[in-house]
Short mmCIF file of N, CA and C and ligand atoms in Angstrom, two decimals:
data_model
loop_
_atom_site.label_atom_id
_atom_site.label_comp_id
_atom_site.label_asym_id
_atom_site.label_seq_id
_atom_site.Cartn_x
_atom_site.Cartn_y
_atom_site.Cartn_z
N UNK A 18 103.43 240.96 91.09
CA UNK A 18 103.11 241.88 89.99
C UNK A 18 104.17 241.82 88.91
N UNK A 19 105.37 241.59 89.34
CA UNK A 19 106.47 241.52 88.27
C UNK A 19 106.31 240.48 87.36
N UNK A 20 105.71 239.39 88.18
CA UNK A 20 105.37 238.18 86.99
C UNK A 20 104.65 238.12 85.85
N UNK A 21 104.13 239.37 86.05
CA UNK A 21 102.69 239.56 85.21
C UNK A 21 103.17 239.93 83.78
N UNK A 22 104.96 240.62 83.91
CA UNK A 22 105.74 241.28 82.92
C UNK A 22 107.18 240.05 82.25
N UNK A 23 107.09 240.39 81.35
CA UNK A 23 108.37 239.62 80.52
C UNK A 23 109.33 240.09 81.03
N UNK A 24 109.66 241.16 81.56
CA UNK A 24 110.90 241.78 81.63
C UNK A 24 110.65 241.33 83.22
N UNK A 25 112.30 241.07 83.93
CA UNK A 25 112.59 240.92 85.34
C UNK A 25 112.95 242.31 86.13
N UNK A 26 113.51 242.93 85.06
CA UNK A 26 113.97 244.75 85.93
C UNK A 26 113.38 245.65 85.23
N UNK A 27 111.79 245.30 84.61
CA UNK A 27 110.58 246.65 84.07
C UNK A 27 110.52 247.21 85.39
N UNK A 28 110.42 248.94 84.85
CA UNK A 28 109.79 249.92 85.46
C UNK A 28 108.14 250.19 85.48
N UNK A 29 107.81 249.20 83.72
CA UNK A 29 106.24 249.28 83.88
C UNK A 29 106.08 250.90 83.13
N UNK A 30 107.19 251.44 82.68
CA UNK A 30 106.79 252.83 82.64
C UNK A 30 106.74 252.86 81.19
N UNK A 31 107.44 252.70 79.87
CA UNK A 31 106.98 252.97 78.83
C UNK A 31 107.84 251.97 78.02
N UNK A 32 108.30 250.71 78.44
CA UNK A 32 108.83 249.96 77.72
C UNK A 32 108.15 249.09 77.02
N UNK A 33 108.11 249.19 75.73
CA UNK A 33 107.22 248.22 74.73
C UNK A 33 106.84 246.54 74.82
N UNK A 34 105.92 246.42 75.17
CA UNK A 34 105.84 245.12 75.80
C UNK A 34 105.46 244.72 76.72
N UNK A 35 105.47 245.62 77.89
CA UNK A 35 105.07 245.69 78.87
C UNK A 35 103.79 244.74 79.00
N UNK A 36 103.74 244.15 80.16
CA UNK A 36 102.61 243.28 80.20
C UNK A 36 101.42 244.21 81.25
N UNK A 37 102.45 244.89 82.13
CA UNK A 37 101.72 245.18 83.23
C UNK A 37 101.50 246.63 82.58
N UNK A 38 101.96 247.61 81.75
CA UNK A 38 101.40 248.45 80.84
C UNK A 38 100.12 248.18 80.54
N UNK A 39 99.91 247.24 79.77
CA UNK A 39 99.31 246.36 78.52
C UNK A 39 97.46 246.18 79.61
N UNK A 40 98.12 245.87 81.00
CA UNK A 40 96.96 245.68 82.10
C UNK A 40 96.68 247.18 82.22
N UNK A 41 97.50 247.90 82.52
CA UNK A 41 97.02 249.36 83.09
C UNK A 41 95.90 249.75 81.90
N UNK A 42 96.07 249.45 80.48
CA UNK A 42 95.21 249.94 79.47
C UNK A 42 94.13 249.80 79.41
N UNK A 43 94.01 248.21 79.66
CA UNK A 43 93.14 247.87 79.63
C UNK A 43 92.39 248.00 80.88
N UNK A 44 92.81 248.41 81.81
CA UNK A 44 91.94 248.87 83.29
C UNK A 44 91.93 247.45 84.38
N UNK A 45 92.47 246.77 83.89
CA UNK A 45 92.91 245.58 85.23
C UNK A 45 94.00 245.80 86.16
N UNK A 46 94.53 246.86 86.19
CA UNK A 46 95.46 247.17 87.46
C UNK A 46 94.69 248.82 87.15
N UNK A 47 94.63 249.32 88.83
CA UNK A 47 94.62 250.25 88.88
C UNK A 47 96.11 251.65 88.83
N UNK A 48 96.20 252.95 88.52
CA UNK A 48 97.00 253.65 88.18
C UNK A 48 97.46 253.64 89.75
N UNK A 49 97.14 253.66 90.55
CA UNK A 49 97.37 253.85 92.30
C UNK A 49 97.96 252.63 92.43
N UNK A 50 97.80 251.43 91.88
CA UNK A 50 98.76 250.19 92.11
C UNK A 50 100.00 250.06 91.72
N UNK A 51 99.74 250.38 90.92
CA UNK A 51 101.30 250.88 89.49
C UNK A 51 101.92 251.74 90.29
N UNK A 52 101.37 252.87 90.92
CA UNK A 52 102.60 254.05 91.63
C UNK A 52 102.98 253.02 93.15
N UNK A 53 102.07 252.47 94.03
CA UNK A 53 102.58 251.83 94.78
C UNK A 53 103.57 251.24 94.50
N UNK A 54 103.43 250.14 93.52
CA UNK A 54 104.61 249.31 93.38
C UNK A 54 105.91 249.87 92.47
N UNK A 55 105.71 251.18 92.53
CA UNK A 55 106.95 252.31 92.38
C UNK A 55 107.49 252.51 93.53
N UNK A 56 107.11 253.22 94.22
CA UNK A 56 107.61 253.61 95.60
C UNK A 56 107.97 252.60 96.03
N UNK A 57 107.45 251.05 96.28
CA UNK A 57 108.22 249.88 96.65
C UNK A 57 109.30 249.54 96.73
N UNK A 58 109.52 249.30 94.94
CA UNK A 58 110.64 249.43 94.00
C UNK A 58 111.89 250.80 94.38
N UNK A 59 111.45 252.11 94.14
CA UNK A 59 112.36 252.71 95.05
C UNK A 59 112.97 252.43 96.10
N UNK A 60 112.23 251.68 96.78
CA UNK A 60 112.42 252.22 98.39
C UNK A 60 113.24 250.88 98.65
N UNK A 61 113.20 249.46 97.62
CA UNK A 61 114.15 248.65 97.28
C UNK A 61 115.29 248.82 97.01
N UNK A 62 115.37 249.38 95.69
CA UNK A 62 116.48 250.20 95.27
C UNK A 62 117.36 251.23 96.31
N UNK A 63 117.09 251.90 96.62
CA UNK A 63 117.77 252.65 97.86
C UNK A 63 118.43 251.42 98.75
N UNK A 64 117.34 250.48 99.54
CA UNK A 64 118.33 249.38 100.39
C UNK A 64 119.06 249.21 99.79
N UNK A 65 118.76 248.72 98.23
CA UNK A 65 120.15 247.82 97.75
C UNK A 65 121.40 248.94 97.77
N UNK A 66 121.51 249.97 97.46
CA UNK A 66 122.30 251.05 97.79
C UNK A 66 123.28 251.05 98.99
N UNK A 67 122.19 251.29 99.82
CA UNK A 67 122.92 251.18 101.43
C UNK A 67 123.60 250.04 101.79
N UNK A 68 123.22 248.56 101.24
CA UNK A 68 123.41 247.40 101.40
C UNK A 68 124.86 247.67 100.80
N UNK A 69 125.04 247.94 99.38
CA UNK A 69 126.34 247.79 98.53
C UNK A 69 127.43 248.57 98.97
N UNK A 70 127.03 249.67 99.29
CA UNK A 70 127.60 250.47 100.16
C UNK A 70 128.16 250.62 101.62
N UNK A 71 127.57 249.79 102.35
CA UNK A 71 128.19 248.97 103.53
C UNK A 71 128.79 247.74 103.30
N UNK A 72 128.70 246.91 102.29
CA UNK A 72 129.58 246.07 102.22
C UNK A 72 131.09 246.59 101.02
N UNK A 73 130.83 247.81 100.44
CA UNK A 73 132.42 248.44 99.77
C UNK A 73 133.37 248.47 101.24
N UNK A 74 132.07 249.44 102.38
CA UNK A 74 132.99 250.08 103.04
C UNK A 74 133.63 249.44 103.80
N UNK A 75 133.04 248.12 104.50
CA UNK A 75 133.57 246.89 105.11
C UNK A 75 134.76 246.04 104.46
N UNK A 76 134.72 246.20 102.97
CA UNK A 76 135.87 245.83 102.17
C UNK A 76 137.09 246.61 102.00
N UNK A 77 136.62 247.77 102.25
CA UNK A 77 137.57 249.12 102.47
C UNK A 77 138.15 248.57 103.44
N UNK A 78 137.85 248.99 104.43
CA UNK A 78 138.37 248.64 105.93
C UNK A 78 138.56 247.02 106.62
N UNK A 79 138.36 246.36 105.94
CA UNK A 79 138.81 244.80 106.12
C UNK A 79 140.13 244.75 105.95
N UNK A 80 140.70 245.77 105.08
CA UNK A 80 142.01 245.29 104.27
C UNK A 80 143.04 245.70 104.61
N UNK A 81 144.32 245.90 104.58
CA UNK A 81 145.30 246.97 105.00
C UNK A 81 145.62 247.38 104.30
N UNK A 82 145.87 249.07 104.11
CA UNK A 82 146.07 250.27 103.36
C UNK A 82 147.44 249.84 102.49
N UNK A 83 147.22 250.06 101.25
CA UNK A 83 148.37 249.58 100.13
C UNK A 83 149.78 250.93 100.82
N UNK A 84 149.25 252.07 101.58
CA UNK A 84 150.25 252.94 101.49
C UNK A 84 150.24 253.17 102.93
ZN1 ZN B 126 106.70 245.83 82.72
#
């Protein structure tokens, strides 16, 4: 679905240009597809979170304390 858009990190939500907007208008994606591949996207976003966040804390603690 992302391919469908110019942009690589669209939300699809009101950025001008939008391709996959541009589909919702015109009624070739449904509004229930668009929120799916929200919650997706969230639920991506969050891993990447936890992901970055276990590898700070592993960098934290890899190292020995400056003090
Ligand atoms: Zn888009």
């Amino acid at each position: 679905m992302t391919s469908e858009c110019q942009f690589s990190d669209c939300f699809h939500d009101n950025e001008p240009g939008c391709a996959v907007l541009a589909r919702l208008e015109a009624g070739s994606i449904s509004r229930e597809r668009l929120e799916s591949w929200r919650r997706l996207r969230d639920e991506m976003a969050e891993l990447d979170d936890l992901l970055e966040a276990q590898a700070r804390k592993r960098e934290r603690t890899g190292r020995a304390p400056r003090n």
